[in-house]
């Protein structure tokens, strides 16, 4: 097998603190191995628009502490068309890009598979604040986003305590309740409401009323953005006036939204990004591709992207015909076991909020 000569790095999808640290690690490791490195600007769109920059070790100086992504990011629809894909492949050929490391979430990994299938070996690094890639215990950006969320919840707690108020807070996470659950536990919230688990509105309202009468002054209710009423309204906005009306506790609504995607990455994110970036280059050097780098029980490992995506769809109940059948019987069992494990993790956190918020 001829030695790899040149790789490209891109960041795609929603940005996440720590993406820069991943770019830096990939670039420095590859250059250290004598491989040329280019940055692909603006995610997969950079391959279509031919926006490629040569990297030296200094190209990634001083980015480890910065949020966002120096390579910029977007969600590129054109890349999903066969024409766009062919343009992307032509750009790779023009620049001699033999392999790609793609940093992002599930949409990014679908693009990685498309590239691998067309002859450009690609390895994915999971970067998303949502921590919603089922195959890996951890995605880069999750810790930083949670800490930013937690800091803001702590601020709200101060003012709620002063004014004897409740604050309903909608936090990010798309369809995944992990940011809501972890931050609710850490902020001492009275409830966490997440898309994956049933929620008893009557019980919460009665509890807030009772605790208020007993002298509790501040209440935080953390809701994941993926929770909607049956008629499609954002549940946090609907719940807020109900709490006030039925308990007499003045209640406000806040949405933290994209603020938590910015800011300096935490140590956890910089460290994990560095480990994963090095691993991605090692995999390509070993001639492996169509893999996603995962953290499993503290170890950095690599899993097949198709397996990872089927695991995601199985857990999120979005399987398409043939998805499960594309896996071996052993992989199918592993997907089911993993989904059970993830569900049990969520239930455990949910219980923790309940037990500690009485
Ligand atoms: O996937 C990361 C994420 O920030 C989600 O938490 C959120 O639902 C979504 O991206 C927002 O997407 P956009 O940046 O396109 O508004």
PDB file of N, CA, C and O in Angstrom, residues 156-227:
ATOM      1  N   UNK A 156     -29.694  32.483  36.615  1.00  0.00           N
ATOM      2  CA  UNK A 156     -31.151  32.567  36.760  1.00  0.00           C
ATOM      3  C   UNK A 156     -31.583  32.201  38.177  1.00  0.00           C
ATOM      4  O   UNK A 156     -32.511  32.786  38.728  1.00  0.00           O
ATOM      5  N   UNK A 157     -30.907  31.225  38.737  1.00  0.00           N
ATOM      6  CA  UNK A 157     -31.232  30.811  40.117  1.00  0.00           C
ATOM      7  C   UNK A 157     -31.106  32.022  41.064  1.00  0.00           C
ATOM      8  O   UNK A 157     -31.968  32.237  41.924  1.00  0.00           O
ATOM      9  N   UNK A 158     -30.045  32.814  40.893  1.00  0.00           N
ATOM     10  CA  UNK A 158     -29.851  33.988  41.772  1.00  0.00           C
ATOM     11  C   UNK A 158     -31.055  34.911  41.738  1.00  0.00           C
ATOM     12  O   UNK A 158     -31.601  35.296  42.764  1.00  0.00           O
ATOM     13  N   UNK A 159     -31.470  35.240  40.523  1.00  0.00           N
ATOM     14  CA  UNK A 159     -32.563  36.212  40.428  1.00  0.00           C
ATOM     15  C   UNK A 159     -33.904  35.579  40.813  1.00  0.00           C
ATOM     16  O   UNK A 159     -34.762  36.240  41.391  1.00  0.00           O
ATOM     17  N   UNK A 160     -34.066  34.281  40.550  1.00  0.00           N
ATOM     18  CA  UNK A 160     -35.296  33.597  41.002  1.00  0.00           C
ATOM     19  C   UNK A 160     -35.388  33.618  42.528  1.00  0.00           C
ATOM     20  O   UNK A 160     -36.466  33.835  43.095  1.00  0.00           O
ATOM     21  N   UNK A 161     -34.274  33.399  43.171  1.00  0.00           N
ATOM     22  CA  UNK A 161     -34.246  33.373  44.637  1.00  0.00           C
ATOM     23  C   UNK A 161     -34.613  34.762  45.196  1.00  0.00           C
ATOM     24  O   UNK A 161     -35.400  34.876  46.135  1.00  0.00           O
ATOM     25  N   UNK A 162     -34.049  35.807  44.590  1.00  0.00           N
ATOM     26  CA  UNK A 162     -34.345  37.169  45.061  1.00  0.00           C
ATOM     27  C   UNK A 162     -35.829  37.476  44.952  1.00  0.00           C
ATOM     28  O   UNK A 162     -36.421  38.100  45.824  1.00  0.00           O
ATOM     29  N   UNK A 163     -36.430  37.057  43.819  1.00  0.00           N
ATOM     30  CA  UNK A 163     -37.821  37.463  43.528  1.00  0.00           C
ATOM     31  C   UNK A 163     -38.857  36.382  43.827  1.00  0.00           C
ATOM     32  O   UNK A 163     -40.031  36.574  43.524  1.00  0.00           O
ATOM     33  N   UNK A 164     -38.413  35.248  44.381  1.00  0.00           N
ATOM     34  CA  UNK A 164     -39.317  34.109  44.615  1.00  0.00           C
ATOM     35  C   UNK A 164     -40.059  33.735  43.326  1.00  0.00           C
ATOM     36  O   UNK A 164     -41.287  33.812  43.231  1.00  0.00           O
ATOM     37  N   UNK A 165     -39.281  33.361  42.310  1.00  0.00           N
ATOM     38  CA  UNK A 165     -39.856  33.067  40.994  1.00  0.00           C
ATOM     39  C   UNK A 165     -39.481  31.673  40.521  1.00  0.00           C
ATOM     40  O   UNK A 165     -38.535  31.062  41.023  1.00  0.00           O
ATOM     41  N   UNK A 166     -40.177  31.271  39.475  1.00  0.00           N
ATOM     42  CA  UNK A 166     -39.811  30.061  38.743  1.00  0.00           C
ATOM     43  C   UNK A 166     -39.311  30.487  37.368  1.00  0.00           C
ATOM     44  O   UNK A 166     -39.839  31.435  36.793  1.00  0.00           O
ATOM     45  N   UNK A 167     -38.302  29.835  36.865  1.00  0.00           N
ATOM     46  CA  UNK A 167     -37.874  30.078  35.490  1.00  0.00           C
ATOM     47  C   UNK A 167     -37.897  28.773  34.714  1.00  0.00           C
ATOM     48  O   UNK A 167     -37.258  27.797  35.114  1.00  0.00           O
ATOM     49  N   UNK A 168     -38.675  28.769  33.652  1.00  0.00           N
ATOM     50  CA  UNK A 168     -38.676  27.640  32.730  1.00  0.00           C
ATOM     51  C   UNK A 168     -37.631  27.952  31.668  1.00  0.00           C
ATOM     52  O   UNK A 168     -37.645  29.037  31.088  1.00  0.00           O
ATOM     53  N   UNK A 169     -36.722  27.018  31.467  1.00  0.00           N
ATOM     54  CA  UNK A 169     -35.600  27.298  30.569  1.00  0.00           C
ATOM     55  C   UNK A 169     -35.528  26.236  29.477  1.00  0.00           C
ATOM     56  O   UNK A 169     -35.444  25.034  29.761  1.00  0.00           O
ATOM     57  N   UNK A 170     -35.557  26.688  28.229  1.00  0.00           N
ATOM     58  CA  UNK A 170     -35.401  25.748  27.115  1.00  0.00           C
ATOM     59  C   UNK A 170     -33.922  25.711  26.723  1.00  0.00           C
ATOM     60  O   UNK A 170     -33.321  26.746  26.457  1.00  0.00           O
ATOM     61  N   UNK A 171     -33.375  24.501  26.729  1.00  0.00           N
ATOM     62  CA  UNK A 171     -31.958  24.358  26.385  1.00  0.00           C
ATOM     63  C   UNK A 171     -31.806  23.590  25.069  1.00  0.00           C
ATOM     64  O   UNK A 171     -32.709  22.888  24.632  1.00  0.00           O
ATOM     65  N   UNK A 172     -30.640  23.702  24.461  1.00  0.00           N
ATOM     66  CA  UNK A 172     -30.405  23.044  23.167  1.00  0.00           C
ATOM     67  C   UNK A 172     -30.276  21.535  23.316  1.00  0.00           C
ATOM     68  O   UNK A 172     -30.250  21.007  24.427  1.00  0.00           O
ATOM     69  N   UNK A 173     -30.145  20.854  22.204  1.00  0.00           N
ATOM     70  CA  UNK A 173     -29.987  19.406  22.233  1.00  0.00           C
ATOM     71  C   UNK A 173     -30.733  18.697  21.112  1.00  0.00           C
ATOM     72  O   UNK A 173     -30.739  17.490  21.032  1.00  0.00           O
ATOM     73  N   UNK A 174     -31.386  19.476  20.281  1.00  0.00           N
ATOM     74  CA  UNK A 174     -32.204  18.924  19.182  1.00  0.00           C
ATOM     75  C   UNK A 174     -33.198  17.899  19.747  1.00  0.00           C
ATOM     76  O   UNK A 174     -33.960  18.243  20.633  1.00  0.00           O
ATOM     77  N   UNK A 175     -33.128  16.621  19.339  1.00  0.00           N
ATOM     78  CA  UNK A 175     -34.084  15.630  19.856  1.00  0.00           C
ATOM     79  C   UNK A 175     -33.519  14.847  21.037  1.00  0.00           C
ATOM     80  O   UNK A 175     -34.070  13.818  21.428  1.00  0.00           O
ATOM     81  N   UNK A 176     -32.412  15.323  21.559  1.00  0.00           N
ATOM     82  CA  UNK A 176     -31.712  14.573  22.597  1.00  0.00           C
ATOM     83  C   UNK A 176     -31.767  15.337  23.925  1.00  0.00           C
ATOM     84  O   UNK A 176     -31.454  16.524  23.970  1.00  0.00           O
ATOM     85  N   UNK A 177     -32.140  14.640  24.991  1.00  0.00           N
ATOM     86  CA  UNK A 177     -32.342  15.311  26.270  1.00  0.00           C
ATOM     87  C   UNK A 177     -31.122  15.375  27.176  1.00  0.00           C
ATOM     88  O   UNK A 177     -31.236  15.776  28.337  1.00  0.00           O
ATOM     89  N   UNK A 178     -29.968  14.998  26.667  1.00  0.00           N
ATOM     90  CA  UNK A 178     -28.820  14.900  27.578  1.00  0.00           C
ATOM     91  C   UNK A 178     -28.385  16.235  28.180  1.00  0.00           C
ATOM     92  O   UNK A 178     -28.073  16.302  29.371  1.00  0.00           O
ATOM     93  N   UNK A 179     -28.340  17.295  27.372  1.00  0.00           N
ATOM     94  CA  UNK A 179     -27.930  18.602  27.935  1.00  0.00           C
ATOM     95  C   UNK A 179     -28.917  18.979  29.032  1.00  0.00           C
ATOM     96  O   UNK A 179     -28.521  19.416  30.123  1.00  0.00           O
ATOM     97  N   UNK A 180     -30.210  18.779  28.776  1.00  0.00           N
ATOM     98  CA  UNK A 180     -31.233  19.132  29.766  1.00  0.00           C
ATOM     99  C   UNK A 180     -31.053  18.330  31.056  1.00  0.00           C
ATOM    100  O   UNK A 180     -31.096  18.873  32.164  1.00  0.00           O
ATOM    101  N   UNK A 181     -30.839  17.030  30.919  1.00  0.00           N
ATOM    102  CA  UNK A 181     -30.744  16.186  32.119  1.00  0.00           C
ATOM    103  C   UNK A 181     -29.509  16.512  32.956  1.00  0.00           C
ATOM    104  O   UNK A 181     -29.602  16.711  34.168  1.00  0.00           O
ATOM    105  N   UNK A 182     -28.363  16.543  32.301  1.00  0.00           N
ATOM    106  CA  UNK A 182     -27.136  16.814  33.063  1.00  0.00           C
ATOM    107  C   UNK A 182     -27.189  18.181  33.743  1.00  0.00           C
ATOM    108  O   UNK A 182     -26.816  18.326  34.902  1.00  0.00           O
ATOM    109  N   UNK A 183     -27.637  19.203  32.991  1.00  0.00           N
ATOM    110  CA  UNK A 183     -27.595  20.546  33.580  1.00  0.00           C
ATOM    111  C   UNK A 183     -28.677  20.708  34.641  1.00  0.00           C
ATOM    112  O   UNK A 183     -28.479  21.435  35.611  1.00  0.00           O
ATOM    113  N   UNK A 184     -29.794  20.004  34.484  1.00  0.00           N
ATOM    114  CA  UNK A 184     -30.847  20.068  35.517  1.00  0.00           C
ATOM    115  C   UNK A 184     -30.308  19.486  36.828  1.00  0.00           C
ATOM    116  O   UNK A 184     -30.531  20.042  37.908  1.00  0.00           O
ATOM    117  N   UNK A 185     -29.595  18.377  36.705  1.00  0.00           N
ATOM    118  CA  UNK A 185     -29.007  17.771  37.920  1.00  0.00           C
ATOM    119  C   UNK A 185     -28.026  18.755  38.560  1.00  0.00           C
ATOM    120  O   UNK A 185     -28.087  19.042  39.762  1.00  0.00           O
ATOM    121  N   UNK A 186     -27.142  19.304  37.723  1.00  0.00           N
ATOM    122  CA  UNK A 186     -26.061  20.140  38.266  1.00  0.00           C
ATOM    123  C   UNK A 186     -26.559  21.486  38.773  1.00  0.00           C
ATOM    124  O   UNK A 186     -25.934  22.092  39.649  1.00  0.00           O
ATOM    125  N   UNK A 187     -27.677  21.970  38.213  1.00  0.00           N
ATOM    126  CA  UNK A 187     -28.191  23.274  38.651  1.00  0.00           C
ATOM    127  C   UNK A 187     -29.210  23.130  39.779  1.00  0.00           C
ATOM    128  O   UNK A 187     -29.718  24.124  40.288  1.00  0.00           O
ATOM    129  N   UNK A 188     -29.522  21.905  40.153  1.00  0.00           N
ATOM    130  CA  UNK A 188     -30.519  21.687  41.206  1.00  0.00           C
ATOM    131  C   UNK A 188     -31.918  22.048  40.742  1.00  0.00           C
ATOM    132  O   UNK A 188     -32.722  22.585  41.518  1.00  0.00           O
ATOM    133  N   UNK A 189     -32.210  21.770  39.479  1.00  0.00           N
ATOM    134  CA  UNK A 189     -33.534  22.125  38.940  1.00  0.00           C
ATOM    135  C   UNK A 189     -34.615  21.255  39.565  1.00  0.00           C
ATOM    136  O   UNK A 189     -34.352  20.140  40.023  1.00  0.00           O
ATOM    137  N   UNK A 190     -35.831  21.764  39.512  1.00  0.00           N
ATOM    138  CA  UNK A 190     -36.960  21.039  40.100  1.00  0.00           C
ATOM    139  C   UNK A 190     -37.465  19.965  39.117  1.00  0.00           C
ATOM    140  O   UNK A 190     -38.126  19.003  39.510  1.00  0.00           O
ATOM    141  N   UNK A 191     -37.125  20.124  37.834  1.00  0.00           N
ATOM    142  CA  UNK A 191     -37.519  19.105  36.844  1.00  0.00           C
ATOM    143  C   UNK A 191     -36.679  19.221  35.584  1.00  0.00           C
ATOM    144  O   UNK A 191     -36.193  20.303  35.251  1.00  0.00           O
ATOM    145  N   UNK A 192     -36.527  18.088  34.911  1.00  0.00           N
ATOM    146  CA  UNK A 192     -35.964  18.068  33.562  1.00  0.00           C
ATOM    147  C   UNK A 192     -37.005  17.422  32.669  1.00  0.00           C
ATOM    148  O   UNK A 192     -37.536  16.361  33.001  1.00  0.00           O
ATOM    149  N   UNK A 193     -37.299  18.074  31.556  1.00  0.00           N
ATOM    150  CA  UNK A 193     -38.315  17.536  30.641  1.00  0.00           C
ATOM    151  C   UNK A 193     -37.619  17.274  29.303  1.00  0.00           C
ATOM    152  O   UNK A 193     -37.033  18.193  28.714  1.00  0.00           O
ATOM    153  N   UNK A 194     -37.635  16.004  28.877  1.00  0.00           N
ATOM    154  CA  UNK A 194     -36.846  15.624  27.698  1.00  0.00           C
ATOM    155  C   UNK A 194     -37.711  14.828  26.720  1.00  0.00           C
ATOM    156  O   UNK A 194     -38.700  14.202  27.131  1.00  0.00           O
ATOM    157  N   UNK A 195     -37.339  14.833  25.433  1.00  0.00           N
ATOM    158  CA  UNK A 195     -38.190  14.155  24.446  1.00  0.00           C
ATOM    159  C   UNK A 195     -38.253  12.649  24.625  1.00  0.00           C
ATOM    160  O   UNK A 195     -39.243  12.026  24.241  1.00  0.00           O
ATOM    161  N   UNK A 196     -37.231  12.051  25.203  1.00  0.00           N
ATOM    162  CA  UNK A 196     -37.155  10.588  25.239  1.00  0.00           C
ATOM    163  C   UNK A 196     -38.013   9.964  26.324  1.00  0.00           C
ATOM    164  O   UNK A 196     -38.290   8.755  26.285  1.00  0.00           O
ATOM    165  N   UNK A 197     -38.419  10.754  27.334  1.00  0.00           N
ATOM    166  CA  UNK A 197     -39.074  10.158  28.503  1.00  0.00           C
ATOM    167  C   UNK A 197     -40.399  10.842  28.807  1.00  0.00           C
ATOM    168  O   UNK A 197     -40.552  12.043  28.572  1.00  0.00           O
ATOM    169  N   UNK A 198     -41.374  10.073  29.337  1.00  0.00           N
ATOM    170  CA  UNK A 198     -42.671  10.687  29.660  1.00  0.00           C
ATOM    171  C   UNK A 198     -42.529  11.665  30.823  1.00  0.00           C
ATOM    172  O   UNK A 198     -41.615  11.550  31.638  1.00  0.00           O
ATOM    173  N   UNK A 199     -43.453  12.614  30.860  1.00  0.00           N
ATOM    174  CA  UNK A 199     -43.355  13.645  31.886  1.00  0.00           C
ATOM    175  C   UNK A 199     -44.735  13.905  32.481  1.00  0.00           C
ATOM    176  O   UNK A 199     -45.727  14.012  31.757  1.00  0.00           O
ATOM    177  N   UNK A 200     -44.798  14.051  33.819  1.00  0.00           N
ATOM    178  CA  UNK A 200     -46.071  14.228  34.523  1.00  0.00           C
ATOM    179  C   UNK A 200     -46.239  15.710  34.896  1.00  0.00           C
ATOM    180  O   UNK A 200     -45.742  16.162  35.934  1.00  0.00           O
ATOM    181  N   UNK A 201     -46.954  16.438  34.053  1.00  0.00           N
ATOM    182  CA  UNK A 201     -47.122  17.887  34.260  1.00  0.00           C
ATOM    183  C   UNK A 201     -47.858  18.197  35.569  1.00  0.00           C
ATOM    184  O   UNK A 201     -47.476  19.095  36.318  1.00  0.00           O
ATOM    185  N   UNK A 202     -48.913  17.412  35.834  1.00  0.00           N
ATOM    186  CA  UNK A 202     -49.740  17.656  37.023  1.00  0.00           C
ATOM    187  C   UNK A 202     -48.880  17.515  38.289  1.00  0.00           C
ATOM    188  O   UNK A 202     -48.930  18.350  39.195  1.00  0.00           O
ATOM    189  N   UNK A 203     -48.070  16.457  38.302  1.00  0.00           N
ATOM    190  CA  UNK A 203     -47.221  16.210  39.483  1.00  0.00           C
ATOM    191  C   UNK A 203     -46.262  17.380  39.696  1.00  0.00           C
ATOM    192  O   UNK A 203     -46.069  17.838  40.815  1.00  0.00           O
ATOM    193  N   UNK A 204     -45.673  17.884  38.608  1.00  0.00           N
ATOM    194  CA  UNK A 204     -44.705  18.994  38.741  1.00  0.00           C
ATOM    195  C   UNK A 204     -45.401  20.238  39.292  1.00  0.00           C
ATOM    196  O   UNK A 204     -44.895  20.876  40.239  1.00  0.00           O
ATOM    197  N   UNK A 205     -46.551  20.568  38.716  1.00  0.00           N
ATOM    198  CA  UNK A 205     -47.244  21.786  39.152  1.00  0.00           C
ATOM    199  C   UNK A 205     -47.642  21.675  40.627  1.00  0.00           C
ATOM    200  O   UNK A 205     -47.462  22.609  41.412  1.00  0.00           O
ATOM    201  N   UNK A 206     -48.128  20.500  41.007  1.00  0.00           N
ATOM    202  CA  UNK A 206     -48.504  20.317  42.432  1.00  0.00           C
ATOM    203  C   UNK A 206     -47.278  20.443  43.335  1.00  0.00           C
ATOM    204  O   UNK A 206     -47.324  21.044  44.400  1.00  0.00           O
ATOM    205  N   UNK A 207     -46.173  19.880  42.874  1.00  0.00           N
ATOM    206  CA  UNK A 207     -44.953  19.910  43.694  1.00  0.00           C
ATOM    207  C   UNK A 207     -44.439  21.348  43.856  1.00  0.00           C
ATOM    208  O   UNK A 207     -44.058  21.767  44.949  1.00  0.00           O
ATOM    209  N   UNK A 208     -44.439  22.118  42.759  1.00  0.00           N
ATOM    210  CA  UNK A 208     -43.982  23.512  42.856  1.00  0.00           C
ATOM    211  C   UNK A 208     -44.880  24.275  43.835  1.00  0.00           C
ATOM    212  O   UNK A 208     -44.404  25.012  44.703  1.00  0.00           O
ATOM    213  N   UNK A 209     -46.197  24.068  43.715  1.00  0.00           N
ATOM    214  CA  UNK A 209     -47.139  24.750  44.614  1.00  0.00           C
ATOM    215  C   UNK A 209     -46.864  24.396  46.071  1.00  0.00           C
ATOM    216  O   UNK A 209     -46.801  25.273  46.939  1.00  0.00           O
ATOM    217  N   UNK A 210     -46.652  23.110  46.323  1.00  0.00           N
ATOM    218  CA  UNK A 210     -46.426  22.630  47.693  1.00  0.00           C
ATOM    219  C   UNK A 210     -45.103  23.200  48.247  1.00  0.00           C
ATOM    220  O   UNK A 210     -45.048  23.746  49.353  1.00  0.00           O
ATOM    221  N   UNK A 211     -44.048  23.081  47.446  1.00  0.00           N
ATOM    222  CA  UNK A 211     -42.736  23.554  47.907  1.00  0.00           C
ATOM    223  C   UNK A 211     -42.742  25.064  48.142  1.00  0.00           C
ATOM    224  O   UNK A 211     -42.123  25.565  49.084  1.00  0.00           O
ATOM    225  N   UNK A 212     -43.482  25.781  47.302  1.00  0.00           N
ATOM    226  CA  UNK A 212     -43.570  27.236  47.462  1.00  0.00           C
ATOM    227  C   UNK A 212     -44.243  27.573  48.792  1.00  0.00           C
ATOM    228  O   UNK A 212     -43.770  28.442  49.541  1.00  0.00           O
ATOM    229  N   UNK A 213     -45.303  26.859  49.080  1.00  0.00           N
ATOM    230  CA  UNK A 213     -46.014  27.094  50.359  1.00  0.00           C
ATOM    231  C   UNK A 213     -45.117  26.779  51.550  1.00  0.00           C
ATOM    232  O   UNK A 213     -45.197  27.395  52.603  1.00  0.00           O
ATOM    233  N   UNK A 214     -44.212  25.803  51.364  1.00  0.00           N
ATOM    234  CA  UNK A 214     -43.307  25.426  52.463  1.00  0.00           C
ATOM    235  C   UNK A 214     -42.127  26.386  52.607  1.00  0.00           C
ATOM    236  O   UNK A 214     -41.276  26.216  53.461  1.00  0.00           O
ATOM    237  N   UNK A 215     -42.032  27.362  51.676  1.00  0.00           N
ATOM    238  CA  UNK A 215     -40.985  28.376  51.816  1.00  0.00           C
ATOM    239  C   UNK A 215     -39.889  28.345  50.760  1.00  0.00           C
ATOM    240  O   UNK A 215     -38.967  29.171  50.784  1.00  0.00           O
ATOM    241  N   UNK A 216     -39.950  27.390  49.827  1.00  0.00           N
ATOM    242  CA  UNK A 216     -38.933  27.379  48.762  1.00  0.00           C
ATOM    243  C   UNK A 216     -39.185  28.575  47.847  1.00  0.00           C
ATOM    244  O   UNK A 216     -40.304  28.825  47.431  1.00  0.00           O
ATOM    245  N   UNK A 217     -38.119  29.318  47.527  1.00  0.00           N
ATOM    246  CA  UNK A 217     -38.289  30.573  46.773  1.00  0.00           C
ATOM    247  C   UNK A 217     -37.973  30.439  45.282  1.00  0.00           C
ATOM    248  O   UNK A 217     -38.584  31.093  44.453  1.00  0.00           O
ATOM    249  N   UNK A 218     -36.972  29.633  44.934  1.00  0.00           N
ATOM    250  CA  UNK A 218     -36.540  29.608  43.525  1.00  0.00           C
ATOM    251  C   UNK A 218     -36.778  28.244  42.902  1.00  0.00           C
ATOM    252  O   UNK A 218     -36.534  27.210  43.534  1.00  0.00           O
ATOM    253  N   UNK A 219     -37.238  28.269  41.650  1.00  0.00           N
ATOM    254  CA  UNK A 219     -37.516  27.027  40.926  1.00  0.00           C
ATOM    255  C   UNK A 219     -36.960  27.137  39.504  1.00  0.00           C
ATOM    256  O   UNK A 219     -37.247  28.123  38.812  1.00  0.00           O
ATOM    257  N   UNK A 220     -36.204  26.142  39.104  1.00  0.00           N
ATOM    258  CA  UNK A 220     -35.761  26.064  37.711  1.00  0.00           C
ATOM    259  C   UNK A 220     -36.366  24.815  37.087  1.00  0.00           C
ATOM    260  O   UNK A 220     -36.282  23.729  37.666  1.00  0.00           O
ATOM    261  N   UNK A 221     -36.977  24.977  35.927  1.00  0.00           N
ATOM    262  CA  UNK A 221     -37.491  23.834  35.168  1.00  0.00           C
ATOM    263  C   UNK A 221     -36.735  23.824  33.841  1.00  0.00           C
ATOM    264  O   UNK A 221     -36.807  24.792  33.080  1.00  0.00           O
ATOM    265  N   UNK A 222     -35.975  22.761  33.584  1.00  0.00           N
ATOM    266  CA  UNK A 222     -35.162  22.711  32.374  1.00  0.00           C
ATOM    267  C   UNK A 222     -35.856  21.832  31.332  1.00  0.00           C
ATOM    268  O   UNK A 222     -36.180  20.673  31.599  1.00  0.00           O
ATOM    269  N   UNK A 223     -36.079  22.394  30.160  1.00  0.00           N
ATOM    270  CA  UNK A 223     -36.784  21.672  29.089  1.00  0.00           C
ATOM    271  C   UNK A 223     -35.894  21.584  27.857  1.00  0.00           C
ATOM    272  O   UNK A 223     -35.320  22.588  27.416  1.00  0.00           O
ATOM    273  N   UNK A 224     -35.801  20.409  27.321  1.00  0.00           N
ATOM    274  CA  UNK A 224     -35.054  20.247  26.081  1.00  0.00           C
ATOM    275  C   UNK A 224     -35.862  20.839  24.915  1.00  0.00           C
ATOM    276  O   UNK A 224     -37.088  20.729  24.891  1.00  0.00           O
ATOM    277  N   UNK A 225     -35.152  21.430  23.970  1.00  0.00           N
ATOM    278  CA  UNK A 225     -35.839  22.106  22.851  1.00  0.00           C
ATOM    279  C   UNK A 225     -36.674  21.149  21.996  1.00  0.00           C
ATOM    280  O   UNK A 225     -37.529  21.585  21.235  1.00  0.00           O
ATOM    281  N   UNK A 226     -36.432  19.844  22.152  1.00  0.00           N
ATOM    282  CA  UNK A 226     -37.154  18.875  21.314  1.00  0.00           C
ATOM    283  C   UNK A 226     -38.489  18.444  21.889  1.00  0.00           C
ATOM    284  O   UNK A 226     -39.095  17.495  21.385  1.00  0.00           O
ATOM    285  N   UNK A 227     -38.970  19.135  22.937  1.00  0.00           N
ATOM    286  CA  UNK A 227     -40.262  18.746  23.525  1.00  0.00           C
ATOM    287  C   UNK A 227     -41.356  19.684  23.013  1.00  0.00           C
ATOM    288  O   UNK A 227     -41.265  20.906  23.178  1.00  0.00           O
TER     289      UNK A 227
END
